[in-house]
XYZ file of C-alpha atoms in Angstrom:
264
model
C 61.276 102.494 106.184
C 64.924 103.044 107.425
C 66.619 101.708 110.470
C 68.063 104.494 112.486
C 70.467 104.513 115.440
C 70.177 107.554 117.646
C 73.145 108.137 120.024
C 72.376 110.428 122.859
C 73.329 110.826 126.596
C 69.892 112.208 127.278
C 67.250 110.188 128.909
C 64.614 111.561 126.569
C 62.879 109.467 123.891
C 63.824 109.902 120.249
C 60.897 112.196 119.472
C 62.070 114.677 122.119
C 65.551 114.809 120.635
C 64.149 115.176 117.092
C 60.435 115.649 117.293
C 59.812 114.928 113.687
C 60.826 111.220 114.172
C 57.580 110.728 116.214
C 55.616 111.470 112.962
C 57.637 109.147 110.755
C 57.545 105.399 110.359
C 61.308 104.811 110.626
C 62.638 102.267 113.154
C 64.723 104.179 115.770
C 66.922 102.599 118.304
C 68.293 104.752 121.094
C 71.711 104.051 122.571
C 74.324 105.957 124.792
C 76.593 108.343 122.945
C 79.646 106.091 123.077
C 81.490 104.051 120.362
C 80.735 100.822 122.143
C 77.063 101.348 121.274
C 77.969 100.301 117.759
C 78.888 96.776 118.880
C 76.123 94.953 120.534
C 74.759 91.394 120.529
C 78.117 89.905 119.863
C 79.341 92.517 117.382
C 76.267 93.098 115.316
C 75.826 96.838 114.856
C 72.472 98.015 116.357
C 71.231 94.465 117.018
C 69.667 92.223 114.520
C 68.780 94.838 112.008
C 71.238 96.687 109.894
C 71.595 100.420 110.433
C 70.818 102.775 107.534
C 71.875 105.967 109.252
C 73.302 107.113 112.673
C 72.082 110.181 114.289
C 74.192 111.885 116.987
C 72.501 114.252 119.624
C 74.548 117.380 119.275
C 72.013 119.818 120.846
C 73.998 120.746 123.921
C 77.793 120.082 124.321
C 79.101 120.898 120.822
C 82.699 120.231 121.621
C 81.955 116.802 122.999
C 79.554 116.070 120.067
C 82.245 117.080 117.540
C 84.871 114.892 119.172
C 82.414 111.990 119.315
C 81.520 112.346 115.667
C 85.222 112.360 114.772
C 85.784 109.201 116.894
C 82.810 107.507 115.139
C 84.308 108.378 111.704
C 87.510 106.490 112.655
C 85.577 103.182 113.148
C 84.943 102.861 109.481
C 81.143 103.490 109.340
C 79.457 102.230 106.283
C 76.334 104.359 106.707
C 75.661 108.123 106.874
C 76.554 109.942 110.046
C 74.082 112.831 110.826
C 74.347 115.403 113.613
C 71.152 116.696 115.256
C 71.639 120.429 116.096
C 69.779 123.362 117.376
C 69.700 126.395 115.217
C 72.256 128.077 117.392
C 74.582 125.138 117.158
C 74.754 125.129 113.350
C 77.317 128.003 113.540
C 79.849 125.586 115.128
C 79.482 122.959 112.475
C 82.607 122.642 110.304
C 84.169 120.042 107.990
C 86.230 118.450 110.775
C 83.110 117.225 112.490
C 83.339 114.368 109.719
C 79.520 114.160 109.453
C 77.499 113.584 106.283
C 74.664 115.940 107.029
C 72.880 117.686 109.908
C 69.220 117.947 110.956
C 67.793 120.875 112.986
C 65.588 119.952 115.989
C 62.876 122.140 114.416
C 62.942 120.433 111.087
C 59.498 119.113 109.966
C 58.767 115.572 109.001
C 58.921 116.220 105.276
C 62.413 117.791 105.541
C 63.703 115.046 107.777
C 62.360 112.373 105.635
C 63.853 113.986 102.469
C 67.253 114.491 104.002
C 67.407 110.928 105.430
C 66.317 109.582 101.995
C 69.082 111.603 100.171
C 71.792 110.585 102.741
C 71.011 106.960 102.720
C 70.601 106.890 98.901
C 73.894 108.607 98.315
C 75.617 106.139 100.643
C 74.078 103.201 98.633
C 74.937 104.664 95.307
C 78.308 106.260 96.162
C 81.445 105.266 94.161
C 83.230 102.139 95.376
C 86.464 102.495 97.187
C 89.121 100.913 94.961
C 90.536 99.115 98.034
C 86.989 97.696 98.897
C 85.206 94.662 97.644
C 81.485 94.854 98.399
C 79.260 91.734 98.109
C 75.884 92.460 99.620
C 76.307 92.761 103.435
C 80.045 91.745 103.159
C 82.640 94.466 102.733
C 86.366 93.521 102.388
C 88.914 96.223 102.777
C 92.202 95.244 101.161
C 94.046 98.275 102.504
C 93.385 97.469 106.218
C 92.936 93.707 105.836
C 89.516 94.004 107.559
C 86.368 92.201 106.458
C 83.057 93.345 107.777
C 79.696 91.613 107.633
C 76.716 93.988 108.227
C 79.186 96.214 110.056
C 80.545 93.428 112.289
C 84.316 92.943 111.962
C 85.176 89.374 111.251
C 88.122 87.952 113.272
C 90.006 86.323 110.369
C 93.538 85.059 110.181
C 95.676 86.292 107.312
C 95.049 83.161 105.142
C 91.334 83.102 105.909
C 91.119 86.815 104.733
C 93.023 86.041 101.702
C 90.885 83.089 100.820
C 87.633 85.022 101.459
C 88.996 87.979 99.431
C 90.002 85.788 96.457
C 86.688 84.019 96.232
C 84.729 87.267 96.630
C 86.768 88.790 93.727
C 85.329 86.124 91.416
C 81.644 85.614 92.483
C 80.097 82.543 90.956
C 83.331 81.110 89.568
C 84.211 77.597 90.834
C 87.796 76.991 91.888
C 89.281 73.614 92.571
C 91.266 73.063 95.793
C 94.468 72.923 93.810
C 93.757 76.258 92.177
C 93.039 77.888 95.471
C 96.239 76.540 96.958
C 98.048 77.987 93.995
C 96.355 81.445 94.046
C 96.152 81.935 97.745
C 98.973 79.872 99.327
C 101.486 80.196 96.425
C 103.776 77.861 94.611
C 106.095 77.259 97.542
C 103.280 75.708 99.718
C 103.873 71.987 100.211
C 100.723 70.965 102.183
C 97.811 68.989 100.965
C 94.664 70.399 99.477
C 92.667 69.389 102.505
C 93.932 72.627 104.147
C 91.361 74.415 101.908
C 88.600 72.406 103.533
C 89.843 73.355 107.000
C 89.958 77.107 106.114
C 86.534 76.982 104.495
C 85.083 75.324 107.687
C 86.622 78.060 109.777
C 85.399 80.778 107.529
C 81.884 79.453 107.529
C 81.869 79.276 111.297
C 82.940 82.964 111.470
C 80.389 84.100 108.952
C 77.700 82.467 110.996
C 74.743 80.218 110.157
C 72.923 82.990 108.196
C 75.931 83.729 105.920
C 77.865 80.472 105.739
C 76.348 79.794 102.439
C 78.306 82.668 100.925
C 80.922 80.004 100.366
C 79.308 77.420 98.208
C 80.562 73.803 97.650
C 80.521 72.246 94.223
C 80.629 68.587 94.962
C 83.824 66.812 93.747
C 85.091 70.066 92.274
C 85.772 72.835 94.814
C 84.305 76.079 96.114
C 82.794 79.216 94.886
C 81.560 82.563 96.231
C 77.656 82.875 96.226
C 76.704 86.459 96.869
C 72.970 85.712 97.005
C 72.594 83.800 100.250
C 68.939 82.958 99.606
C 69.857 81.353 96.292
C 72.638 79.496 97.902
C 70.392 78.056 100.516
C 67.967 76.869 97.840
C 70.684 75.647 95.485
C 71.007 72.148 97.062
C 74.712 72.563 97.655
C 76.155 70.799 100.754
C 78.194 72.984 102.971
C 80.485 70.009 103.792
C 80.260 67.216 101.202
C 80.822 63.627 102.364
C 84.556 62.944 102.919
C 85.413 66.555 102.516
C 86.091 69.247 105.033
C 87.059 66.862 107.833
C 90.796 67.358 107.384
C 93.034 67.431 110.334
C 94.148 70.878 111.431
C 97.098 72.173 109.504
C 99.410 75.081 110.308
C 98.364 78.385 108.905
C 101.103 78.502 106.305
C 101.647 74.762 106.074
C 104.929 72.898 105.644
C 107.363 74.363 103.097
C 109.333 72.561 100.458
C 112.745 71.347 101.608
C 115.727 72.746 99.711
C 117.770 70.411 97.568
C 120.545 70.365 100.187
C 118.063 69.265 102.986
C 116.840 66.349 100.830
C 120.179 64.948 100.357
């Protein structure tokens, strides 16, 4: 069963927009045809369940539907975008709609099921973007410096992003605080290793209680990225070991080394 989001300005139920949906077992959520519908419940796309495909009602106003689909494409969707069209509207469909597929309102359940299965499967098995790091529900885009968790954009500072990216690039590998300082902050950083604990605490808070275990603690050693959150929760690791992670707040970039002339 797939989780579908149907965006429409019609007051009709989903099985009136696309009748075949009423004969299938997919979970369908209906929302207004506006970009803000992708962000609900504090930023989680389509509520508590992830979205496998987005359907756009393009039965009537084709120009508005095309512009809306193009707008949605600019938001960085990580699931297929599918237009629902009448047979007469197919003639207006072109590449600049930026949709992955289309469905006719007259399509039968078997055809709708097959096309959804193919669209969702291709999205899951598609080649990875060289600028993206994908770890389960977490997607890190190095080109845009944006991290998404189940479609929700994480509000990260530059150093929080760099720390999360570095750990995600080496899943399972344990790094000491000194190593993380060297790799993320650089050789010219003159702050203490406790700044790592501060940034990890902030990251976990922004990941939320369900995903804070993505960053695992290895007691008396350091931190590692744990892609399987269920395994992390059962692994017996403390998210904040005794005496660690309670460091005073430090500036984002920390104090810098003084030059030789300044030390004289």
